[in-house]
PDB file of N, CA and C in Angstrom:
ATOM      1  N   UNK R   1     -22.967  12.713  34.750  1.00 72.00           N
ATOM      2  CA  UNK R   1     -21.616  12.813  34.205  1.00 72.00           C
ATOM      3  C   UNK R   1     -21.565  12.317  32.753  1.00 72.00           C
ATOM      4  N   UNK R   2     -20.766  13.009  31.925  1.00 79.00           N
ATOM      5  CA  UNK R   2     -20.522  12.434  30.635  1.00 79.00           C
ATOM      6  C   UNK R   2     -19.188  11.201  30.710  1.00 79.00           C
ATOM      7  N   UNK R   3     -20.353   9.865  29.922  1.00 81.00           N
ATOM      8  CA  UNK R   3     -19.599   8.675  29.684  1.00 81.00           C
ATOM      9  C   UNK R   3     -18.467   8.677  29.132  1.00 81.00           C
ATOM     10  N   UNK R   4     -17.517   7.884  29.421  1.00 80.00           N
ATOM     11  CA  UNK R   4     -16.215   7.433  28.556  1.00 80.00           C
ATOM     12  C   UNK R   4     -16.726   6.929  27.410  1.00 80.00           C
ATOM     13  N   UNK R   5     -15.573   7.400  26.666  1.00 86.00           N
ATOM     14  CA  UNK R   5     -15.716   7.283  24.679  1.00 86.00           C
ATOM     15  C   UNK R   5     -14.607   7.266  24.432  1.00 86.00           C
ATOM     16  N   UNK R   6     -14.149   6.249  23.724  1.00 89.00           N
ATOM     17  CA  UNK R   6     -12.640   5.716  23.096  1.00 89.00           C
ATOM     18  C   UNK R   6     -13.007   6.437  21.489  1.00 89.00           C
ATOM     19  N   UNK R   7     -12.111   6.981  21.013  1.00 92.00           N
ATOM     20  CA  UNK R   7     -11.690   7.666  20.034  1.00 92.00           C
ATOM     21  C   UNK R   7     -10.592   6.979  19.487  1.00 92.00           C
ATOM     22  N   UNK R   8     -10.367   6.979  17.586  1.00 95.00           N
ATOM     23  CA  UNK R   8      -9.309   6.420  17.833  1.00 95.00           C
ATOM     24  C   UNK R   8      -8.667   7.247  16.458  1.00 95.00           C
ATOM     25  N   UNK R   9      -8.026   7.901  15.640  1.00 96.00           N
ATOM     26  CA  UNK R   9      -7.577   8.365  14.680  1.00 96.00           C
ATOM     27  C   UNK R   9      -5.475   7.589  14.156  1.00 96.00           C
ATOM     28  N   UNK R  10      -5.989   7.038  12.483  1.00 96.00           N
ATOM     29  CA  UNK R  10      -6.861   6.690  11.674  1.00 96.00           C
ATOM     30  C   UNK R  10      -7.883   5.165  12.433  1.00 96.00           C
ATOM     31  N   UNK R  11      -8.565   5.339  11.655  1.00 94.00           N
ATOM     32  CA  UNK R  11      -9.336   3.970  11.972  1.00 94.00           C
ATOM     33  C   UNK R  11      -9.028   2.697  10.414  1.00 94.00           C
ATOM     34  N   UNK R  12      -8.280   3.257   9.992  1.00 94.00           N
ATOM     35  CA  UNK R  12      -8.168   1.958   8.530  1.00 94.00           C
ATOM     36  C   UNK R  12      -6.292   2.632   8.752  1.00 94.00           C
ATOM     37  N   UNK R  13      -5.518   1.202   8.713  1.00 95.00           N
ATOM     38  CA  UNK R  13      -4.074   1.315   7.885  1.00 95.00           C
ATOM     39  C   UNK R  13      -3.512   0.920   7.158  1.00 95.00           C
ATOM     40  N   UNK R  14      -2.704   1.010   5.930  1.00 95.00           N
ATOM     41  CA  UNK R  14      -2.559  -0.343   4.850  1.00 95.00           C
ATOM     42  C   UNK R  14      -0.569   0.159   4.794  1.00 95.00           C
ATOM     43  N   UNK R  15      -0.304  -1.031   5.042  1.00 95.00           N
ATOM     44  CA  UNK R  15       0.996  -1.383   4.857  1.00 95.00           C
ATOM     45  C   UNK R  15       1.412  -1.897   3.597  1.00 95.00           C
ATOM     46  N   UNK R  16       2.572  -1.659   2.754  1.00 94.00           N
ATOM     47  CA  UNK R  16       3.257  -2.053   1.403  1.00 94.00           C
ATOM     48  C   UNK R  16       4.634  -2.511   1.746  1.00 94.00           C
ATOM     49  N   UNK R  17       4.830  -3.381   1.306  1.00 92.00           N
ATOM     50  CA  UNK R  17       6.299  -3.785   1.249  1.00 92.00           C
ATOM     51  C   UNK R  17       6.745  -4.164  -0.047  1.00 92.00           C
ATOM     52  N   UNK R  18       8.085  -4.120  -0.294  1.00 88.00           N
ATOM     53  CA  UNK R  18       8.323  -4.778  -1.662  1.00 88.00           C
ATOM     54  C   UNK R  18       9.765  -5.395  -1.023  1.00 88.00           C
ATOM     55  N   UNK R  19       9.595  -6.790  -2.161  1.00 84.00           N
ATOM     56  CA  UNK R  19      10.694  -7.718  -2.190  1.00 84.00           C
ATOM     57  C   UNK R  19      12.260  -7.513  -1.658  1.00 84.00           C
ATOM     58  N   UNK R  20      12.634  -7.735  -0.473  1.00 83.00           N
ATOM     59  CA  UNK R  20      13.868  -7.298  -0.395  1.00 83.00           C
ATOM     60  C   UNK R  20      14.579  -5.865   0.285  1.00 83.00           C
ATOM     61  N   UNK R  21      13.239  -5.474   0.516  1.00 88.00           N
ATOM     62  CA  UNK R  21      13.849  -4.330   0.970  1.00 88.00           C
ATOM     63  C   UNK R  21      13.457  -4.115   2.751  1.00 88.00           C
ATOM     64  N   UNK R  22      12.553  -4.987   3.261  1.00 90.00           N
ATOM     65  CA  UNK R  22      13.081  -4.950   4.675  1.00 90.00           C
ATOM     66  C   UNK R  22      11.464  -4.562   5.193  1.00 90.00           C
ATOM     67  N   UNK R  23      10.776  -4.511   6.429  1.00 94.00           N
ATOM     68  CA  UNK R  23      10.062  -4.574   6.478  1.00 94.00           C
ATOM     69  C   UNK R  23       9.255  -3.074   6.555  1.00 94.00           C
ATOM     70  N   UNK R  24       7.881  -2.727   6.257  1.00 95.00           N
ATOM     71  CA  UNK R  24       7.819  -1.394   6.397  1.00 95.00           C
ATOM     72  C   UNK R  24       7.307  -0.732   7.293  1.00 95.00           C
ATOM     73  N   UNK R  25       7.676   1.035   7.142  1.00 96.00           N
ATOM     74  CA  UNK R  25       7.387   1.652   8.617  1.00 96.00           C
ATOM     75  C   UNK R  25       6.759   1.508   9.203  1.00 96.00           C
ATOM     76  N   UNK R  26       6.557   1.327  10.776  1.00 97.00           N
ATOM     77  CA  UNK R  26       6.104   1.774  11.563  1.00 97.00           C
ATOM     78  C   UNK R  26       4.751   2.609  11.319  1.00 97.00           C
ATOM     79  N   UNK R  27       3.395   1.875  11.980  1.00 97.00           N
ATOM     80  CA  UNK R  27       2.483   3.554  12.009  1.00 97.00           C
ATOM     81  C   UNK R  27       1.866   3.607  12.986  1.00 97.00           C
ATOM     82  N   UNK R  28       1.142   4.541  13.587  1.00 97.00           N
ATOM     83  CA  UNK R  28       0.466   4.950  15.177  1.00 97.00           C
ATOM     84  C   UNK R  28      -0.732   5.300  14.454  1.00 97.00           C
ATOM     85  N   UNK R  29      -1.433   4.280  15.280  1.00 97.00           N
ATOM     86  CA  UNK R  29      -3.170   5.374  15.976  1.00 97.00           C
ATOM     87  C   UNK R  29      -2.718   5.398  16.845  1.00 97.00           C
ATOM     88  N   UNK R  30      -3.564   6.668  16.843  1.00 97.00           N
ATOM     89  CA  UNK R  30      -4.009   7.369  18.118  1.00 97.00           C
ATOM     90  C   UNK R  30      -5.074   7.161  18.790  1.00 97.00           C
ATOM     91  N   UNK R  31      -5.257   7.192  20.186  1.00 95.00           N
ATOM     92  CA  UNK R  31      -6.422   6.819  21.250  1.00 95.00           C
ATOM     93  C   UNK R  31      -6.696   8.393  21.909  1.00 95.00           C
ATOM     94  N   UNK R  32      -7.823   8.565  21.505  1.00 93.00           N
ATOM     95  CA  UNK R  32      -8.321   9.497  22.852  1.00 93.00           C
ATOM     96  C   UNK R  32      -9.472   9.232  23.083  1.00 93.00           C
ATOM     97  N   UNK R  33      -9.499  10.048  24.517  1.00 90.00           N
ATOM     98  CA  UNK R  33     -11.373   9.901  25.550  1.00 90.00           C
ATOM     99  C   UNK R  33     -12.185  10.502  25.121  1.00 90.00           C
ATOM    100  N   UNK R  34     -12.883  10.863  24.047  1.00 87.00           N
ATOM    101  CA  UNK R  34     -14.048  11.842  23.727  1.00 87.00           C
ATOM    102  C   UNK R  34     -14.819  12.004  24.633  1.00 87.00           C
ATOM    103  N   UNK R  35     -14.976  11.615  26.092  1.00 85.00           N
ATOM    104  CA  UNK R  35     -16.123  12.030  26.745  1.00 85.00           C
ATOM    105  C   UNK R  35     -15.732  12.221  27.996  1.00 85.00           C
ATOM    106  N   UNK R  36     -16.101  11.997  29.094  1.00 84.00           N
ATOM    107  CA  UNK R  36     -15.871  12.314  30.117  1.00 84.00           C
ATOM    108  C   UNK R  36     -15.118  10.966  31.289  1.00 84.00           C
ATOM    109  N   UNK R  37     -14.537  11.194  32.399  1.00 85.00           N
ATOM    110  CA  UNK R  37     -13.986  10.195  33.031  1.00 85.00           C
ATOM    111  C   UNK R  37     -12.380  10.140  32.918  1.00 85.00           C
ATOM    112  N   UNK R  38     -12.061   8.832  33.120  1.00 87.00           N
ATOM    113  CA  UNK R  38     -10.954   8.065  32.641  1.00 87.00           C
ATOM    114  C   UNK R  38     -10.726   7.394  31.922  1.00 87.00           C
ATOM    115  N   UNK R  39     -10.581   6.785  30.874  1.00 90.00           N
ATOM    116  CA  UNK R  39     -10.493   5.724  30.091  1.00 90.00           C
ATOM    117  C   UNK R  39      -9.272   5.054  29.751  1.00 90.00           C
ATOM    118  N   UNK R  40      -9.329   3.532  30.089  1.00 93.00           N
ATOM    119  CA  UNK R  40      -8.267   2.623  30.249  1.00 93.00           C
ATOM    120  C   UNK R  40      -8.964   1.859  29.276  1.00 93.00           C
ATOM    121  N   UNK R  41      -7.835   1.063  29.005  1.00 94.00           N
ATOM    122  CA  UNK R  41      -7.992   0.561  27.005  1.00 94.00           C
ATOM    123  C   UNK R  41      -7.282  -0.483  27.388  1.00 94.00           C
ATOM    124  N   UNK R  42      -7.567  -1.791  26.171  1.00 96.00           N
ATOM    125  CA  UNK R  42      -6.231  -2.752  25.924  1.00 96.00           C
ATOM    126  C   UNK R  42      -6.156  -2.779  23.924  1.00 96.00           C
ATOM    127  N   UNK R  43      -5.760  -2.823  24.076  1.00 97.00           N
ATOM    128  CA  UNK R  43      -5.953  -3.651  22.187  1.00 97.00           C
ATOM    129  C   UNK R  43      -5.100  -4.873  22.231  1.00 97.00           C
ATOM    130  N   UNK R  44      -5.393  -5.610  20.945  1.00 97.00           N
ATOM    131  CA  UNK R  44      -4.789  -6.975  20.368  1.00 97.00           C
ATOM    132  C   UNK R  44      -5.137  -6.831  18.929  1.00 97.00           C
ATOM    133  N   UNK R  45      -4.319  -7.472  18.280  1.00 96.00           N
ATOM    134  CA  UNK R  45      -4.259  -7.644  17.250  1.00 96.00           C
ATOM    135  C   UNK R  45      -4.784  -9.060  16.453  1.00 96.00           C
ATOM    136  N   UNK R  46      -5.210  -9.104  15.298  1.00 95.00           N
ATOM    137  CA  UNK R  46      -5.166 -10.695  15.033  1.00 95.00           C
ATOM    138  C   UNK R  46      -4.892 -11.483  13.776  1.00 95.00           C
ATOM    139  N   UNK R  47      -3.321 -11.031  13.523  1.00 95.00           N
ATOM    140  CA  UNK R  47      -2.484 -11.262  12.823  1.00 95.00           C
ATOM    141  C   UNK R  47      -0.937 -11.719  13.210  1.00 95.00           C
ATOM    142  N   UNK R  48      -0.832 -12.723  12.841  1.00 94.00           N
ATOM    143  CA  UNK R  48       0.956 -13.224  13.406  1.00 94.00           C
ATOM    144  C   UNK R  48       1.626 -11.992  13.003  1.00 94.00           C
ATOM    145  N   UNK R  49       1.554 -11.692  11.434  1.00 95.00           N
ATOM    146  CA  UNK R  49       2.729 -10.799  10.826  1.00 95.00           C
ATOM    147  C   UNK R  49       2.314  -9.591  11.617  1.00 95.00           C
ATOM    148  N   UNK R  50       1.560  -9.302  12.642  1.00 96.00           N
ATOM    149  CA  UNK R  50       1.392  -7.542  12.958  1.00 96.00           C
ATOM    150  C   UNK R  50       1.831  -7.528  14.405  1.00 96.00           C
ATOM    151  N   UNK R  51       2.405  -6.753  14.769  1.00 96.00           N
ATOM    152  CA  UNK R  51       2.455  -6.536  16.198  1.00 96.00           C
ATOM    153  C   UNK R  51       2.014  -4.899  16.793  1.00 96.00           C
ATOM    154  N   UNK R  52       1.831  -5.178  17.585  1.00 97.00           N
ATOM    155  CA  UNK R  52       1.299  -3.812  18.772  1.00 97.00           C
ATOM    156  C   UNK R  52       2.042  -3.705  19.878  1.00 97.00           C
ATOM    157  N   UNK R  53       2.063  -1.776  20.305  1.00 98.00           N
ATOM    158  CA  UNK R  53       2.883  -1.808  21.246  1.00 98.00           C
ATOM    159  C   UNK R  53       2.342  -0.329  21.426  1.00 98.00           C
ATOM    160  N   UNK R  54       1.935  -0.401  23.051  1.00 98.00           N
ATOM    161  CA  UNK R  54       1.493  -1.014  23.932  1.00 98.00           C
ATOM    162  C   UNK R  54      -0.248  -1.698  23.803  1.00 98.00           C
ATOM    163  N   UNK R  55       0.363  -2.784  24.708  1.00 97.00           N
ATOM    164  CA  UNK R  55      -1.241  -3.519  24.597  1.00 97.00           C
ATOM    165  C   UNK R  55      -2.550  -2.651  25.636  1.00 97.00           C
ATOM    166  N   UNK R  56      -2.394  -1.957  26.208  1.00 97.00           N
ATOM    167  CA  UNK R  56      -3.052  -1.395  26.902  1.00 97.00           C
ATOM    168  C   UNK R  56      -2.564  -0.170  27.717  1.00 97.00           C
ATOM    169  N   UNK R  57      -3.357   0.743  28.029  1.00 95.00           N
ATOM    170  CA  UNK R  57      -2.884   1.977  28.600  1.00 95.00           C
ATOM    171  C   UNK R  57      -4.414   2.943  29.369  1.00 95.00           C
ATOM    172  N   UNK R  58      -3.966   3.938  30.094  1.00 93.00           N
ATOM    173  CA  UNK R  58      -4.689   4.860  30.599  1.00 93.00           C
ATOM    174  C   UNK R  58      -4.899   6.095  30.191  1.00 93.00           C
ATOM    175  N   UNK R  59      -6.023   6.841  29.945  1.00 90.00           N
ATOM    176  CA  UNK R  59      -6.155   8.093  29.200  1.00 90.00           C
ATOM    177  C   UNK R  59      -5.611   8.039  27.574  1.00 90.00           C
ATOM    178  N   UNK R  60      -5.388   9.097  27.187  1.00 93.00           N
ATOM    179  CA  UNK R  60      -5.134   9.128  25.865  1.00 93.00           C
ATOM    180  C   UNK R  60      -3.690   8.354  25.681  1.00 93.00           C
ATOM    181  N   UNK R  61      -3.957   7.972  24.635  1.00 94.00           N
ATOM    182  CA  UNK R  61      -2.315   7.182  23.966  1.00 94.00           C
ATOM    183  C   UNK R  61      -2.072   6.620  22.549  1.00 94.00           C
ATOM    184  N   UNK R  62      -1.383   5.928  22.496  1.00 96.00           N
ATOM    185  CA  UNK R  62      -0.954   5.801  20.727  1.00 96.00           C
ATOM    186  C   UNK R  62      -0.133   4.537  20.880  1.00 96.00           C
ATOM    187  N   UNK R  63      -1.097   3.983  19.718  1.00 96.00           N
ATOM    188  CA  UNK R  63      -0.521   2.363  19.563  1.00 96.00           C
ATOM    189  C   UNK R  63       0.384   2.504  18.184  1.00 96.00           C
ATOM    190  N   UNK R  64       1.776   1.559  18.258  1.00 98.00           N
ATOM    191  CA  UNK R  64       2.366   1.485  17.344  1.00 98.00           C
ATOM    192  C   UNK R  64       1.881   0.410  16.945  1.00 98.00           C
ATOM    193  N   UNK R  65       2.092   0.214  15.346  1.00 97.00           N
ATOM    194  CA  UNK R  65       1.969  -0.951  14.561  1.00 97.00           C
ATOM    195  C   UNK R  65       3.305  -0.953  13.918  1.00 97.00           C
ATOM    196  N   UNK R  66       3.442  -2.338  13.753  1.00 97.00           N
ATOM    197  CA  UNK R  66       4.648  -3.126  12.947  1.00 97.00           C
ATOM    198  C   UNK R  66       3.946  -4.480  12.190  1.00 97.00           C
ATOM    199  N   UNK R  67       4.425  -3.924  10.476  1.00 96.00           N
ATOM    200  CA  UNK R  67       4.095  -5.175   9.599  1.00 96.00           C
ATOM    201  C   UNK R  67       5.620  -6.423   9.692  1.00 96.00           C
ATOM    202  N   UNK R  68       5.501  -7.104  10.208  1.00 95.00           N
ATOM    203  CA  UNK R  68       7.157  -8.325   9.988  1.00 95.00           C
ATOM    204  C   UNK R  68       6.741  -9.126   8.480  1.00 95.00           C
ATOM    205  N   UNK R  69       7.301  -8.618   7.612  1.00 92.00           N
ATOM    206  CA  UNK R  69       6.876  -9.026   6.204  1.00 92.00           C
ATOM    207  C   UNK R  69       7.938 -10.510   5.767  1.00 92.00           C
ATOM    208  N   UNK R  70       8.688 -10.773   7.191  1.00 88.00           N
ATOM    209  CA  UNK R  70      10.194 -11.785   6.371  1.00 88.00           C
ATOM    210  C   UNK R  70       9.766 -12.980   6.237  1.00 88.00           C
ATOM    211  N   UNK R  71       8.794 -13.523   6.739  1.00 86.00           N
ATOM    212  CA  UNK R  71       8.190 -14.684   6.550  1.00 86.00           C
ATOM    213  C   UNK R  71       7.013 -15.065   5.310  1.00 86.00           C
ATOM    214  N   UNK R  72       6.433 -13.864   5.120  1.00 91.00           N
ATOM    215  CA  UNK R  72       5.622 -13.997   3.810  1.00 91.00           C
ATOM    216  C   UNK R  72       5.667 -13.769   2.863  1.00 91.00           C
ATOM    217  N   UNK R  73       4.993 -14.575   1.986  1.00 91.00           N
ATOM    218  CA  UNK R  73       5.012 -14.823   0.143  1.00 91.00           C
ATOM    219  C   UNK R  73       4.453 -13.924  -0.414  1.00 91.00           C
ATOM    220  N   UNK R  74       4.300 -13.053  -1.614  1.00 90.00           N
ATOM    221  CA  UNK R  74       3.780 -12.165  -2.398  1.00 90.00           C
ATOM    222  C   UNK R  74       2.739 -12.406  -2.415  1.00 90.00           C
ATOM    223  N   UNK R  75       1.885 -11.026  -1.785  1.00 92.00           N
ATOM    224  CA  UNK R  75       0.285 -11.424  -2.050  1.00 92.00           C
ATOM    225  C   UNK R  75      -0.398  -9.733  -0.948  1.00 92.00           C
ATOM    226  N   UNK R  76      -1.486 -10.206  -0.507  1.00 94.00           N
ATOM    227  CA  UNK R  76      -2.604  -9.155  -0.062  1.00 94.00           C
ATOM    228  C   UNK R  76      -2.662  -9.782   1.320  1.00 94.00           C
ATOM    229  N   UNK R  77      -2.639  -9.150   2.453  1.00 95.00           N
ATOM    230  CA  UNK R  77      -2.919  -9.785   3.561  1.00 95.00           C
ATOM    231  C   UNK R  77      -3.922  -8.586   4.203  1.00 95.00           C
ATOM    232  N   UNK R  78      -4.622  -9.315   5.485  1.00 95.00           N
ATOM    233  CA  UNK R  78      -5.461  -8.396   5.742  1.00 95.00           C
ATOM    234  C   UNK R  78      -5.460  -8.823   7.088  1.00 95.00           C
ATOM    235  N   UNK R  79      -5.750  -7.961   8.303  1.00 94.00           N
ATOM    236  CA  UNK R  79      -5.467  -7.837  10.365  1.00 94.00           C
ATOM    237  C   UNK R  79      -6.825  -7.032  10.782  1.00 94.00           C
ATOM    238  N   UNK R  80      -6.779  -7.227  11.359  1.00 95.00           N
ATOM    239  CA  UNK R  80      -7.478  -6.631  12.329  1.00 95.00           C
ATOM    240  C   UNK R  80      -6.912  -6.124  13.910  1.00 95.00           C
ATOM    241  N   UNK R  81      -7.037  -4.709  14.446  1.00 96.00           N
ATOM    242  CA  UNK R  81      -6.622  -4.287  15.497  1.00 96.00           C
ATOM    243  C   UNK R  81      -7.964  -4.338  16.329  1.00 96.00           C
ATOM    244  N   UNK R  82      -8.271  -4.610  17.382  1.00 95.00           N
ATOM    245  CA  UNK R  82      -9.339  -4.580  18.281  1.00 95.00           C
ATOM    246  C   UNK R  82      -8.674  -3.659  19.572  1.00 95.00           C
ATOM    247  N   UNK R  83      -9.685  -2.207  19.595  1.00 94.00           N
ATOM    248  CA  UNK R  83      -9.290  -1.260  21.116  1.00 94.00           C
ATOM    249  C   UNK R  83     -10.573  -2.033  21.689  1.00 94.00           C
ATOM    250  N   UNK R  84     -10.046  -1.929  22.995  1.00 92.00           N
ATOM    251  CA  UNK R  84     -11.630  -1.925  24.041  1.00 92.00           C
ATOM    252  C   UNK R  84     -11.479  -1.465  25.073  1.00 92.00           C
ATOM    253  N   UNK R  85     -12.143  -0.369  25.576  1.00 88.00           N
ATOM    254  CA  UNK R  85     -12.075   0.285  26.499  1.00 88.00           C
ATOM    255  C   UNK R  85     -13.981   0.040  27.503  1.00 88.00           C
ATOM    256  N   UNK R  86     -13.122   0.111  28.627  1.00 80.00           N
ATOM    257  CA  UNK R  86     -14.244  -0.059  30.044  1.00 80.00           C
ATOM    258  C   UNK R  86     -14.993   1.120  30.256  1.00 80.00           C
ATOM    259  N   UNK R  87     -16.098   0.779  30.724  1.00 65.00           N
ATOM    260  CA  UNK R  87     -17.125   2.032  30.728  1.00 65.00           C
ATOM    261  C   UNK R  87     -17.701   2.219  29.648  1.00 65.00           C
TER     262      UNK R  87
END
């Protein structure tokens, strides 16, 4: 049988905000199975300012991201999203 393979499109995202104007959009990767099976996933993130939604799912799916910019000072920040899928 052909193995499960987590796919994920984009694999890099960069968020901009400017002063005052509120935090910015929303963006989705996408998850799919490139190979064969089922594939069940979780992700996490590892950034306060980022959130994810959903943390985990079955078969193909799509994680939202949210930057919460109201707490931070002018500058460059940088996250990391981690998928991991079984099999």
């Amino acid at each position: 049988p052909v193995p499960r393979a987590c796919g994920l499109s984009p694999r890099s995202l960069s968020f901009t905000a400017q002063r005052g104007r509120g935090n910015p959009a929303t963006q989705t990767v996408t998850i799919s199975n490139t190979g064969g099976g089922t594939l069940t996933w979780s992700a996490s993130d590892s950034a306060a300012w980022l959130a994810l939604s959903p943390a985990s799912g079955t078969g193909n799916g799509a994680l939202t991201l949210t930057a919460s910019t109201g707490s931070l000072t002018a500058g460059s920040y940088s996250g990391s999203v981690t998928v991991s899928a079984t099999g």
